[in-house]
Every structure is written in C-alpha cells, then in structure tokens.
Coordinates of C-alpha atoms in Angstrom, one line a residue:
Chain A
M20 CA -27.4 3.6 38.6
K21 CA -27.0 -0.1 37.4
S22 CA -29.8 0.1 35.4
I23 CA -27.8 3.3 32.8
L24 CA -24.3 1.0 33.2
K25 CA -26.2 -1.5 31.9
K26 CA -27.7 0.3 29.3
E27 CA -24.7 2.0 28.6
G28 CA -22.6 -1.6 28.6
L29 CA -24.8 -3.0 25.6
A30 CA -24.4 0.9 24.0
G31 CA -21.0 0.0 23.7
Y32 CA -21.6 -3.7 22.7
L33 CA -24.0 -2.6 19.9
F34 CA -21.9 -0.2 19.1
M35 CA -18.7 -2.7 18.8
A36 CA -20.3 -5.5 17.0
P37 CA -19.9 -5.1 13.0
T38 CA -15.6 -5.2 14.3
I39 CA -16.1 -7.6 16.5
I40 CA -17.2 -10.2 14.0
I41 CA -16.0 -9.2 11.5
M42 CA -12.4 -9.1 13.3
G43 CA -13.3 -12.5 15.0
V44 CA -13.8 -14.2 12.1
F45 CA -11.8 -12.6 9.8
L46 CA -8.1 -12.4 11.5
I47 CA -8.1 -13.5 15.2
L48 CA -9.6 -16.9 14.1
P49 CA -7.6 -17.4 10.8
I50 CA -4.7 -16.4 12.9
V51 CA -5.7 -19.3 15.5
Y52 CA -6.2 -20.9 12.3
S53 CA -2.4 -20.4 11.0
V54 CA -0.9 -21.6 13.5
F55 CA -3.2 -25.0 13.8
L56 CA -2.8 -25.5 9.3
S57 CA 1.7 -25.0 10.2
F58 CA 1.0 -28.4 12.2
H59 CA -0.5 -30.3 10.3
K60 CA -0.9 -31.7 6.8
V61 CA -3.0 -30.2 4.8
R62 CA -5.7 -32.0 1.7
I63 CA -8.3 -28.8 0.2
L64 CA -9.3 -31.9 -3.3
G65 CA -12.2 -32.9 -2.5
E66 CA -13.5 -33.3 1.5
L67 CA -10.3 -31.1 3.1
N68 CA -8.7 -32.8 6.2
Y69 CA -5.9 -31.9 8.2
R70 CA -3.7 -34.9 9.6
F71 CA -0.7 -33.6 13.0
I72 CA 3.2 -33.6 11.6
G73 CA 4.2 -31.9 14.7
F74 CA 7.2 -29.2 14.0
K75 CA 8.0 -31.3 11.0
S76 CA 6.7 -28.1 8.4
F77 CA 9.4 -26.1 10.3
L78 CA 12.1 -28.4 10.0
R79 CA 11.4 -28.8 6.6
I80 CA 12.0 -24.8 5.6
W81 CA 15.1 -25.2 7.1
E82 CA 15.9 -27.4 3.8
D83 CA 13.8 -25.4 1.2
E84 CA 16.9 -23.8 -1.0
R85 CA 13.9 -21.7 -2.5
V86 CA 13.1 -20.8 0.8
W87 CA 17.3 -19.0 0.9
I88 CA 17.1 -17.8 -2.2
A89 CA 13.4 -16.0 -1.5
L90 CA 15.8 -14.8 1.9
Q91 CA 18.0 -13.7 -0.3
N92 CA 16.7 -12.1 -2.1
T93 CA 14.4 -10.7 -0.6
A94 CA 17.2 -9.5 2.7
E95 CA 18.9 -8.2 -0.5
Y96 CA 16.0 -5.2 -1.8
V97 CA 15.6 -4.6 1.3
L98 CA 19.1 -3.4 2.3
I99 CA 19.9 -1.6 -1.4
V100 CA 15.9 -0.6 -1.2
V101 CA 15.5 1.3 1.9
P102 CA 18.4 3.3 3.1
I103 CA 17.6 4.3 -1.3
Q104 CA 14.0 5.7 -0.5
T105 CA 14.9 6.8 3.1
I106 CA 17.8 8.8 1.9
L107 CA 15.5 10.0 -1.2
A108 CA 12.4 11.2 0.3
L109 CA 15.1 12.8 2.5
L110 CA 16.8 15.3 -0.9
L111 CA 12.6 15.8 -2.2
A112 CA 11.4 16.1 1.0
L113 CA 14.3 19.3 2.0
L114 CA 13.7 20.2 -1.6
L115 CA 10.4 21.0 -0.9
N116 CA 10.0 22.7 2.6
G117 CA 11.4 25.9 1.6
N118 CA 8.5 29.2 0.0
I119 CA 9.1 26.6 -3.6
K120 CA 6.2 28.3 -6.5
G121 CA 3.7 25.6 -6.9
K122 CA 4.9 23.6 -4.5
N123 CA 1.4 22.0 -4.9
W124 CA 2.4 21.5 -9.0
F125 CA 5.4 19.8 -7.5
R126 CA 3.4 17.7 -5.1
I127 CA 0.7 16.2 -7.2
I128 CA 3.8 15.2 -10.6
F129 CA 6.3 13.4 -7.0
F130 CA 2.8 11.8 -6.3
L131 CA 1.4 9.6 -9.3
P132 CA 3.0 6.9 -8.7
T133 CA 1.7 7.2 -5.1
V134 CA -2.0 6.4 -6.6
T135 CA -1.2 4.2 -8.9
S136 CA -1.6 0.5 -8.6
S137 CA 1.2 -1.3 -8.7
A138 CA -0.8 -3.6 -11.3
V139 CA -0.3 -0.9 -13.8
L140 CA 3.1 1.0 -13.0
T141 CA 4.7 -3.0 -12.5
L142 CA 2.8 -4.1 -16.9
I143 CA 4.2 0.0 -17.0
F144 CA 7.7 -0.8 -16.1
M145 CA 7.7 -4.2 -18.0
W146 CA 7.2 -2.4 -21.1
I147 CA 9.3 0.4 -20.2
Y148 CA 12.0 -2.7 -19.6
N149 CA 11.3 -4.7 -23.1
T150 CA 14.7 -4.6 -25.3
N151 CA 14.0 -2.2 -27.1
G152 CA 12.4 -0.3 -24.5
L153 CA 13.0 3.3 -23.6
L154 CA 15.6 2.5 -21.0
N155 CA 17.8 0.6 -23.2
N156 CA 17.3 3.5 -25.9
L157 CA 18.5 5.9 -23.2
L158 CA 21.2 4.1 -21.9
A159 CA 22.4 3.9 -25.4
W160 CA 22.4 7.1 -25.9
F161 CA 24.6 8.1 -23.4
G162 CA 27.1 5.8 -25.1
L163 CA 26.0 3.0 -21.8
P164 CA 25.2 -0.5 -21.4
V165 CA 22.3 -2.3 -22.3
Y166 CA 21.0 -4.5 -20.1
N167 CA 17.8 -7.5 -21.5
W168 CA 15.9 -6.3 -18.1
L169 CA 13.7 -8.4 -17.9
G170 CA 15.3 -11.8 -18.7
D171 CA 18.3 -11.3 -17.2
P172 CA 18.4 -12.9 -13.4
A173 CA 21.7 -10.6 -12.8
V174 CA 19.3 -7.9 -13.6
A175 CA 15.8 -8.4 -13.2
L176 CA 15.6 -7.6 -9.3
K177 CA 17.1 -4.5 -9.6
A178 CA 14.5 -3.6 -12.4
I179 CA 11.8 -4.2 -9.4
M180 CA 13.6 -2.7 -7.3
I181 CA 15.3 1.3 -9.0
M182 CA 10.6 0.2 -9.8
N183 CA 9.6 0.1 -6.5
I184 CA 12.4 3.2 -5.4
W185 CA 11.2 5.4 -7.4
S186 CA 6.9 4.8 -6.2
T187 CA 7.8 4.1 -2.5
A188 CA 9.7 7.5 -2.1
P189 CA 7.4 10.2 -3.2
F190 CA 5.1 8.5 0.0
F191 CA 7.6 8.9 2.4
M192 CA 8.5 12.1 1.4
V193 CA 5.0 13.6 2.6
I194 CA 5.5 12.4 6.5
Y195 CA 9.8 14.6 6.3
L196 CA 8.0 17.1 5.1
A197 CA 5.0 16.9 8.1
A198 CA 7.9 15.9 10.2
L199 CA 9.8 19.4 8.8
Q200 CA 6.7 21.6 9.3
D201 CA 6.9 20.9 13.1
I202 CA 10.7 22.3 13.1
P203 CA 9.8 25.4 15.3
A204 CA 11.8 28.2 13.5
S205 CA 13.6 30.2 16.0
L206 CA 16.0 27.3 15.8
Y207 CA 17.3 27.8 12.4
E208 CA 16.9 32.1 13.5
A209 CA 18.6 31.4 16.8
A210 CA 21.1 29.3 14.5
K211 CA 21.8 32.2 12.0
I212 CA 22.6 34.0 15.1
D213 CA 24.8 31.9 16.0
G214 CA 26.4 32.1 12.3
A215 CA 25.5 28.2 12.1
N216 CA 26.1 27.8 7.4
K217 CA 23.0 25.7 5.7
L218 CA 25.1 23.1 6.1
D219 CA 25.8 23.4 10.1
Q220 CA 22.2 23.6 9.9
F221 CA 21.2 20.5 8.6
F222 CA 23.6 18.8 10.4
N223 CA 22.5 19.9 14.0
I224 CA 18.8 20.6 13.6
T225 CA 17.2 18.9 11.1
F226 CA 18.7 15.2 10.7
P227 CA 19.0 15.0 14.9
L228 CA 15.2 15.9 15.4
L229 CA 14.3 13.5 12.2
K230 CA 15.4 10.1 13.5
P231 CA 12.5 9.6 15.2
V232 CA 10.3 10.0 12.0
T233 CA 13.3 8.7 10.3
F234 CA 12.7 5.0 12.1
F235 CA 9.2 5.2 11.7
I236 CA 10.0 5.3 8.3
V237 CA 12.7 3.6 7.8
V238 CA 10.4 0.4 10.0
M239 CA 8.2 1.1 7.6
G240 CA 10.4 0.7 4.3
V241 CA 11.7 -3.2 5.8
I242 CA 8.0 -4.1 6.2
G243 CA 7.1 -3.4 3.1
T244 CA 9.7 -4.2 1.3
F245 CA 9.3 -7.7 3.1
Q246 CA 5.8 -8.1 2.0
L247 CA 7.1 -7.6 -1.8
F248 CA 4.8 -9.6 -3.7
D249 CA 2.5 -8.4 -5.9
Q250 CA 5.7 -6.6 -8.2
S251 CA 7.2 -10.1 -8.4
Y252 CA 3.7 -11.7 -9.4
I253 CA 2.6 -9.8 -12.5
F254 CA 7.3 -9.8 -13.0
S255 CA 7.3 -13.0 -13.6
A256 CA 3.8 -14.5 -14.2
G257 CA 3.6 -15.5 -10.4
S258 CA 6.8 -18.0 -11.3
G259 CA 9.9 -16.0 -9.3
G260 CA 11.9 -15.6 -12.7
P261 CA 14.2 -15.9 -14.2
N262 CA 16.0 -18.9 -12.2
N263 CA 13.9 -17.1 -9.1
S264 CA 16.1 -13.6 -8.5
T265 CA 13.1 -11.9 -8.6
L266 CA 11.6 -15.1 -5.3
T267 CA 10.5 -13.0 -2.6
V268 CA 8.9 -15.0 0.2
V269 CA 5.3 -14.0 -0.1
L270 CA 5.3 -15.3 -3.7
L271 CA 6.7 -18.6 -2.4
I272 CA 4.4 -18.6 0.2
Y273 CA 1.2 -18.2 -2.4
Q274 CA 3.0 -20.6 -4.4
Y275 CA 3.0 -23.4 -2.5
A276 CA -0.1 -22.2 -1.4
F277 CA -2.1 -21.8 -3.9
K278 CA 0.0 -24.2 -6.8
S279 CA 1.1 -27.3 -4.8
L280 CA -1.9 -27.0 -2.4
D281 CA 0.2 -27.3 -0.2
M282 CA -1.2 -25.0 2.7
G283 CA 0.1 -26.5 6.0
Y284 CA 3.8 -25.4 5.0
A285 CA 3.4 -22.4 3.6
A286 CA 1.2 -21.4 6.0
A287 CA 4.5 -22.9 8.7
L288 CA 6.4 -20.0 6.4
A289 CA 3.9 -16.8 6.6
L290 CA 4.0 -17.3 10.7
M291 CA 7.8 -18.1 10.3
L292 CA 7.7 -14.5 7.7
A293 CA 5.7 -13.4 10.4
A294 CA 8.2 -14.0 13.3
V295 CA 10.6 -11.7 11.2
I296 CA 8.4 -8.8 11.3
M297 CA 7.6 -8.2 14.0
A298 CA 11.3 -8.8 15.6
V299 CA 11.7 -5.9 13.2
T300 CA 9.1 -3.7 14.8
L301 CA 10.0 -5.0 18.2
V302 CA 13.9 -3.5 17.7
Q303 CA 12.4 -0.5 16.5
R304 CA 10.6 -0.4 20.1
T305 CA 13.8 -0.5 21.8
L306 CA 15.6 2.4 19.5
F307 CA 12.1 4.5 19.8
K308 CA 12.0 4.3 23.8
E309 CA 16.1 5.4 23.6
E310 CA 15.2 8.5 21.5
K311 CA 13.5 9.4 23.8
L312 CA 15.1 9.1 26.8
D313 CA 17.8 11.3 24.8
Chain B
M11 CA 22.6 38.1 -3.5
S12 CA 23.4 36.1 -6.8
Q13 CA 25.0 33.4 -4.4
Y14 CA 21.1 33.1 -3.7
R15 CA 20.2 32.6 -6.9
W16 CA 22.7 30.3 -8.1
F17 CA 20.8 28.4 -4.9
K18 CA 17.2 29.3 -6.1
I19 CA 18.6 28.3 -10.2
G20 CA 19.7 24.8 -8.9
L21 CA 16.5 24.2 -6.4
Y22 CA 14.1 24.3 -8.9
S23 CA 16.4 22.7 -11.0
L24 CA 16.6 19.4 -9.8
L25 CA 12.7 19.3 -8.7
I26 CA 11.7 20.1 -12.3
L27 CA 14.0 17.1 -13.0
Y28 CA 12.8 14.6 -10.3
A29 CA 9.1 15.9 -11.5
I30 CA 10.5 14.7 -14.8
I31 CA 12.1 11.6 -13.4
T32 CA 8.5 10.1 -12.5
F33 CA 6.6 11.8 -15.4
V34 CA 8.5 10.4 -17.6
P35 CA 7.0 5.9 -17.3
F36 CA 3.4 7.5 -17.6
A37 CA 3.8 9.4 -20.6
W38 CA 5.4 6.8 -22.1
A39 CA 2.3 4.8 -21.7
L40 CA 0.3 7.4 -22.4
S41 CA 2.1 8.0 -25.9
A42 CA 2.4 4.0 -26.6
S43 CA -1.6 3.7 -26.9
F44 CA -2.1 6.2 -29.5
K45 CA 0.6 4.3 -31.7
P46 CA 0.1 1.5 -34.2
L47 CA 1.4 -1.6 -33.2
S48 CA 4.2 -1.2 -35.7
E49 CA 5.7 2.2 -34.9
I50 CA 6.2 0.5 -31.4
V51 CA 7.5 -2.7 -32.3
S52 CA 10.3 0.0 -34.7
G53 CA 11.1 1.4 -31.1
G54 CA 13.3 4.9 -30.8
M55 CA 12.5 6.8 -28.3
N56 CA 9.0 9.8 -30.0
F57 CA 7.1 10.8 -27.2
I58 CA 4.7 11.7 -29.3
P59 CA 3.5 9.2 -32.4
K60 CA 3.8 9.3 -35.5
D61 CA 0.9 7.7 -37.5
F62 CA -1.9 8.9 -33.7
T63 CA -4.0 6.4 -33.1
L64 CA -7.5 5.1 -31.3
N65 CA -7.6 1.8 -32.1
N66 CA -6.0 0.6 -28.9
Y67 CA -8.6 1.7 -27.1
K68 CA -11.4 1.3 -30.1
T69 CA -10.0 -2.9 -29.6
I70 CA -10.1 -3.5 -26.0
F71 CA -13.2 -2.5 -25.9
T72 CA -14.5 -3.8 -28.9
Q73 CA -12.4 -7.6 -28.8
Q74 CA -12.1 -7.7 -24.5
A75 CA -15.9 -8.2 -24.0
L76 CA -15.4 -8.1 -19.4
F77 CA -13.7 -5.0 -19.5
G78 CA -17.1 -3.1 -19.0
R79 CA -17.2 -5.6 -15.8
W80 CA -14.3 -5.6 -13.8
L81 CA -14.8 -1.2 -14.2
F82 CA -18.6 -2.4 -12.6
N83 CA -16.3 -4.9 -10.3
S84 CA -13.6 -2.8 -9.0
V85 CA -15.9 0.4 -8.7
F86 CA -18.6 -1.9 -6.6
V87 CA -15.9 -3.5 -4.3
A88 CA -14.3 -0.3 -3.8
I89 CA -17.3 1.8 -2.4
C90 CA -18.4 -0.9 -0.6
V91 CA -15.7 -1.6 1.1
T92 CA -15.0 1.8 1.7
G93 CA -18.9 3.4 3.3
L94 CA -18.7 -0.1 5.1
N95 CA -15.1 1.0 6.5
L96 CA -15.9 3.9 7.7
L97 CA -19.5 3.4 9.3
F98 CA -17.9 0.3 11.5
N99 CA -14.2 2.1 12.4
S100 CA -16.3 5.1 13.5
M101 CA -18.7 3.1 15.5
A102 CA -16.1 0.9 17.3
G103 CA -13.2 3.9 17.9
Y104 CA -16.2 6.5 19.6
A105 CA -17.3 2.9 21.5
L106 CA -13.9 3.2 22.3
A107 CA -13.5 6.6 23.5
R108 CA -16.8 7.3 24.3
I109 CA -18.8 4.7 25.6
R110 CA -18.4 2.7 29.7
F111 CA -18.0 -0.6 28.5
P112 CA -17.3 -4.1 30.2
G113 CA -14.1 -5.6 28.1
S114 CA -14.0 -2.3 26.7
R115 CA -9.7 -1.9 27.1
F116 CA -9.8 -5.6 26.8
W117 CA -10.9 -5.6 22.7
F118 CA -8.9 -1.6 23.1
F119 CA -5.1 -3.8 23.7
L120 CA -6.7 -6.8 21.1
I121 CA -7.3 -4.3 18.2
L122 CA -4.2 -3.0 19.1
A123 CA -1.9 -6.7 19.4
V124 CA -4.0 -7.3 15.6
L125 CA -2.2 -4.1 14.1
M126 CA 2.0 -5.7 15.0
V127 CA 0.3 -9.4 12.8
P128 CA 0.9 -8.7 9.1
G129 CA -1.3 -10.1 6.7
Q130 CA 0.5 -12.8 5.0
V131 CA -0.5 -14.9 8.5
T132 CA -4.1 -14.3 7.9
L133 CA -3.7 -15.3 4.0
I134 CA -3.9 -18.9 4.2
P135 CA -6.7 -19.4 6.4
S136 CA -9.3 -16.5 5.1
F137 CA -8.9 -18.7 2.3
L138 CA -10.6 -22.0 3.7
I139 CA -13.2 -19.9 5.4
L140 CA -14.3 -18.2 2.7
K141 CA -14.1 -21.4 0.6
Y142 CA -15.7 -22.9 3.5
L143 CA -18.3 -20.3 3.4
G144 CA -19.4 -20.5 -0.3
W145 CA -17.7 -17.0 -0.4
L146 CA -15.5 -17.4 -3.6
N147 CA -16.3 -15.6 -6.4
S148 CA -18.6 -13.3 -4.7
Y149 CA -18.6 -9.4 -4.0
Q150 CA -19.0 -10.4 -0.3
G151 CA -15.9 -12.5 0.1
L152 CA -14.1 -9.5 -1.1
I153 CA -15.5 -7.0 1.2
I154 CA -17.3 -8.6 4.4
P155 CA -13.5 -10.1 4.6
G156 CA -11.8 -6.1 4.1
A157 CA -15.0 -3.8 6.3
V158 CA -13.5 -2.8 9.1
N159 CA -9.0 -1.5 9.6
A160 CA -7.5 -2.0 12.9
T161 CA -5.5 0.7 12.0
F162 CA -8.3 3.4 11.3
I163 CA -11.0 2.1 14.4
F164 CA -7.2 3.3 16.5
M165 CA -7.3 6.8 14.4
M166 CA -11.3 7.6 15.5
R167 CA -10.2 6.4 18.5
Q168 CA -7.9 9.1 18.7
F169 CA -10.1 11.6 17.1
F170 CA -12.7 11.3 19.5
I171 CA -10.9 11.4 22.4
N172 CA -10.0 15.0 21.7
F173 CA -13.6 15.4 20.9
P174 CA -15.9 18.5 23.1
K175 CA -18.0 15.6 25.9
E176 CA -20.1 19.2 25.8
L177 CA -22.0 18.6 22.1
E178 CA -22.4 14.6 23.1
E179 CA -24.3 16.3 26.9
A180 CA -26.0 19.3 25.8
A181 CA -27.8 15.9 22.2
A182 CA -28.3 13.8 25.9
L183 CA -30.1 16.3 27.5
D184 CA -32.5 17.3 24.0
G185 CA -33.3 13.8 23.9
L186 CA -31.6 11.8 21.4
S187 CA -30.5 8.2 22.2
R188 CA -26.8 7.2 21.6
W189 CA -27.7 6.2 18.1
E190 CA -28.4 9.4 16.8
T191 CA -25.9 11.2 18.7
F192 CA -24.1 9.3 16.8
L193 CA -25.5 9.4 13.4
Q194 CA -26.8 13.9 14.0
I195 CA -23.9 15.0 16.1
V196 CA -20.5 12.7 16.3
L197 CA -19.7 11.8 12.9
P198 CA -20.7 15.3 10.4
L199 CA -18.2 17.3 13.0
A200 CA -15.3 13.6 11.5
K201 CA -15.6 15.5 8.2
P202 CA -11.7 16.1 8.4
A203 CA -11.5 12.2 9.2
L204 CA -13.6 9.8 7.4
A205 CA -12.4 11.7 4.4
A206 CA -8.4 11.1 4.9
Q207 CA -9.8 7.6 5.4
T208 CA -12.5 7.2 2.2
I209 CA -8.9 8.3 0.6
F210 CA -6.9 4.9 2.0
I211 CA -9.4 2.4 1.8
F212 CA -10.8 3.4 -1.6
M213 CA -7.6 3.7 -2.5
G214 CA -5.6 -0.1 -0.6
A215 CA -9.3 -1.4 -2.3
W216 CA -9.2 -0.3 -6.3
N217 CA -5.4 -1.2 -6.0
N218 CA -6.0 -4.4 -3.6
F219 CA -3.6 -7.1 -6.4
L220 CA -3.4 -10.4 -3.6
M221 CA -6.7 -11.1 -1.9
P222 CA -8.3 -10.9 -5.2
L223 CA -5.6 -13.3 -7.1
L224 CA -6.7 -15.8 -4.5
I225 CA -10.3 -16.3 -4.5
L226 CA -11.1 -15.2 -7.8
S227 CA -11.5 -17.5 -10.2
D228 CA -14.2 -16.2 -12.7
P229 CA -13.0 -13.9 -14.9
E230 CA -16.6 -12.6 -13.9
M231 CA -15.4 -11.5 -10.7
F232 CA -12.0 -10.2 -11.2
T233 CA -11.2 -6.4 -10.4
L234 CA -9.2 -4.0 -13.0
P235 CA -5.9 -5.2 -11.3
L236 CA -7.0 -8.7 -11.8
G237 CA -8.0 -8.2 -15.8
L238 CA -5.3 -6.7 -16.1
N239 CA -3.1 -9.0 -15.4
A240 CA -5.1 -11.3 -17.1
F241 CA -5.4 -9.1 -20.3
K242 CA -1.6 -9.0 -20.0
G243 CA -1.1 -12.5 -20.4
Q244 CA -3.8 -12.7 -23.3
Y245 CA -2.3 -9.6 -24.9
I246 CA 2.1 -10.7 -23.6
S247 CA 3.5 -8.6 -27.5
Y248 CA 0.9 -6.3 -28.3
W249 CA 1.7 -3.9 -25.8
N250 CA 0.0 -1.1 -27.7
Y251 CA -3.1 -2.4 -26.3
I252 CA -1.3 -3.1 -22.8
M253 CA -1.1 0.5 -22.7
A254 CA -4.4 1.1 -23.5
A255 CA -6.0 -1.1 -21.4
S256 CA -3.8 0.7 -18.4
M257 CA -4.7 4.3 -19.6
V258 CA -7.6 3.3 -18.8
F259 CA -7.4 1.0 -15.3
T260 CA -5.8 4.5 -14.4
L261 CA -8.3 6.7 -14.9
P262 CA -10.6 7.2 -12.2
A263 CA -7.5 6.3 -9.4
L264 CA -5.6 10.1 -10.6
A265 CA -9.5 11.3 -10.9
I266 CA -10.3 10.0 -7.5
Y267 CA -6.9 11.4 -6.0
A268 CA -6.8 14.7 -8.0
F269 CA -10.7 15.1 -6.5
F270 CA -9.4 14.6 -2.5
N271 CA -6.0 15.4 -3.1
R272 CA -6.5 17.3 -0.4
Y273 CA -7.0 15.0 2.2
F274 CA -4.1 12.7 0.6
I275 CA -1.5 15.4 2.0
Q276 CA -3.4 15.4 5.4
G277 CA -3.9 11.3 5.4
V278 CA -0.4 10.4 5.7
T279 CA 0.3 13.4 7.8
F280 CA -2.5 11.6 10.8
T281 CA -0.8 8.0 10.3
G282 CA 3.0 9.3 10.9
S283 CA 4.7 8.7 14.0
K284 CA 3.0 11.9 15.4

C-alpha cells in the first residue's frame, strides 16, 4: 500500500513538474521579486544593484502628477467604454439569438476584430483617423464637424475608446449569446400565456437571468480597460501624447521601467495597479454572492 | 403578421448595419493596400482603387528584408507556445484532478491564487530574470515563460474531473502506466477542450505585443506585431505600404480563425461564467 502511494506521489509530481518549474520561475518568483523591487532603488546599467529606500516609491506615487493624469485617463476610459461595450454586446446578442438566417456569417463578420491583432487594428484605425481620412470624410459628408483625431488632446483618447468598443464588444456578445441559450424556453412560453409582450419578457425574464453574466462581463471589461497598453503605445509612438491625453497606467509603468530605467518605482506602480484591479475583482465577488442568495 | 414582417426587416437591417460597421475598416485598409500613394494622399472615399496596383506588396517584400524573418518568428513562437501549453496544462490539470499526491491541494490553491494576480506585476521582474538568464532576444525567452497558463490548467482540471474513471481503470488492468494512460487514452478524448485551448493560446501568442516589446531589441528576433510597429516608424507617411504590411500580417490569423471557428465560439463558452 505504501509503495503504491509513493508511486502515485512520484507520478503526481512528474506530471506537475513543468508547471511547478515554469510558474515558480516566471510567476511566483516575479511576484515576490516585484515586492522586493518596490522597496529598493534599482540600478540596472552595468552591474545590477539595489539600495533599500523603504516606502519612498509609494510616497512618490502620491506626488507624481503623471500618475494622476494616467489614472484620470484610465478612469474616464473605464467609465465610458465599459457601459457602452456591455450594452452593445447585449444588444448584438439579443439580435443574433433568434432564428436568424445566415447566423454563422454574421458571427464570423462580427468576430473579425476580436481575432485581429491589436497592432494591426491600431494601424488601420490610425489610417482611418488621419485628418484627410475616411472618418473625417464621412463626417463631412453628413455635414458633421471633423476632428484631428490623432493630434488633438481633446479627442485622442476618444479615438482609442471608439476603436476598443468596436473591437471588444463582439467578444462579450458571444458570452451573452451562450447565456441566452441557457434560459429555458418554457419561461417565455409561460409569460406569453400570461399576455406579456416582448418588452415585458425582456425586463422580467431575460434581463434578471442575465445579471450574473452581466457582472462577469462588466468586471472583465474593467480589468481589460485598466490594462490598456498596445493601442496607446502605438497611437502615440510610446509617448502617451498628445499632451499626455492617451497616457495609461501600464504605459506609464513601461516608460518608467524601460525608458527612465527606474525599475523600483515602476514595480511600485505595478503593485498599485494590481491592488486596484484585485479590489475590483473582490467587489465583483461579493456582488456575485449576493446574486446567488436572491 | 405584417407587424412580424416589419420586425424581421428591422432586425436584419440592424444586423447588416453592424456587419458593415465591422467590415468597413478592414475593407478600407485592404483597398488602401492596392492604391498608389498619390491616390491615397488626394483623399476621397473610393473603396475600389482607381489605379489598382500590386506595387505596395512587392515593395514591402523587396525593401524590408526582415519581413519573412518576422513572419517565421511569429509562426515558430506561436506554435511552440501552443504545443507546450497543450501538453503542460493537460498534464497539470490531469494530476490535480486524478492523481492523489501529497501537496496536491496546495498546488491547486496556488494556481487559483495566481489567477488573481494581474500580469503587469510580473513584467519588470520577469524582464530582470530573463536578463539574468541571458534569454533576452532569444526564442526561449519568448516561449518558456508563456509555456503554462493557470486559466487553462484550471479548465483542464474541471474537464478531467468529469472524465469517466472506468476507462483509466481498464487501462491500468491492461498494464499501462500512468503516463501511457494519459497519452494514449486521456488526451485523445480531451480533443474539444484542447481545440478551444489551441485557439486562445495561439491567438494570444500571435497577437502579443507588450512582452516581445520588452525583451526583444534585435530586429532579427522581432515578431509580427513588433515588426509592424517598427515598419510604421520607418515608413511613417507611406500608408500604402503600412496597409499592405498590415494585410499580410492579418491573413494567417484570419485563416486559423476561419479554420477553427467552431471551436472558438465553444471555447468562449467554456471560459464563460458557467
């Protein structure tokens, strides 16, 4: 008996070995290491060396004007993008949920942006956004005002928002579609007998039953938008410009760590971002639990 | 009945309108890739090039000598990352679901905990570790750190827990070892889960921008997204070349997507809230 257990233990660890080694070196160790870095001044040119500076980096975050700009941009971004993309995803899912001819074609087309790399999408949109570009031509054609989408600090972030809503909504649409298909048809049949119209059915059956999925999508959306990087980086050639209008927290971390080579401070910033994201996740957890008690 | 017809017409109009909104940016980029620069600069909204040309494609392949290399790097890295993930995530998921070994609960909860930590935290330390290992600008630096994925280990564990035990017991009676059972019996039956995983991991590796940006400085080692960004910097106002390059970069991903489309939707459902 003992030898069988031993053999099982050995097998277990053999199966787990790649995971334990890779996660250990590239996930667990980095997490510990980043806490260590955040309390040190790090010099990486020449020989790597650390000087203990305690909480100084965290205090510096408070006084760093660019952190506040990045947080403000990110907050504005989250507050506008998440509700719009969630509603759009729900709308599209509802449209596609019925008995639609060519359903698969619609899904394939709607899904194109989700599978295209963010680098390609950003370039395509920069091309559409240029002053003489397609979007301005369209706006002018409808008699609407045109903008310098890439160069005007007042609209540059909006340009990224439009692009990301467009490219993320279809992904959440699919999650909504899956959830819609789980709602038993008998509920709608019963409602019909009670004389409920489509709108009543939506607000009394569909919407309440979709609540947990909506929470999930909102939280995923918030986490995703907090981590915005590629689009801002390519859009502004790494600067976060014009005039810091597209500066995000992750871009700021990148700039401090790899442009100013101030890795200790950048690690502290990353930990702050992680704390914010994990707080959002925890809030979601509690909301989820309340949902289940209903 | 006529009310129902109007409803149908409205429904299809909205769907078609949104399909157009989705498709126009791609069509516009594709059309620009076949236009000479002069036609692009003069503006206008013509989707069909007045002066159709293949020169943009010729130019990017002849003038940008590294183009093929970037394509190779991306394909190679994405295939290695995907292959290793499929194997390692399944091995770990299987062990956590089926093998009783000391510490299995500890490892399971550690993987769950790791799922909570956002990637940005590990960026800087990972860079320093890769630098220490001498893995900057290398294939192993791009591949090994991403060779396992906590989300999919968790997913595979859930999958294997619902797996019929009898099959493995029969295999054990036939004298197969754990490893042989895993390779010959368990993995082949896990195809749907593996297919969904393939798409997500492949797309993730294919589209990854941030990590390659950090660890690659040698243009020879660039993957496509980085190459495209460098290309843009070099040909800043040559939108005809940039759009042609974008199209070349997009096609392989679209081909994979079209091929695995079925599983893609399935996979999203897998990772949904259920």
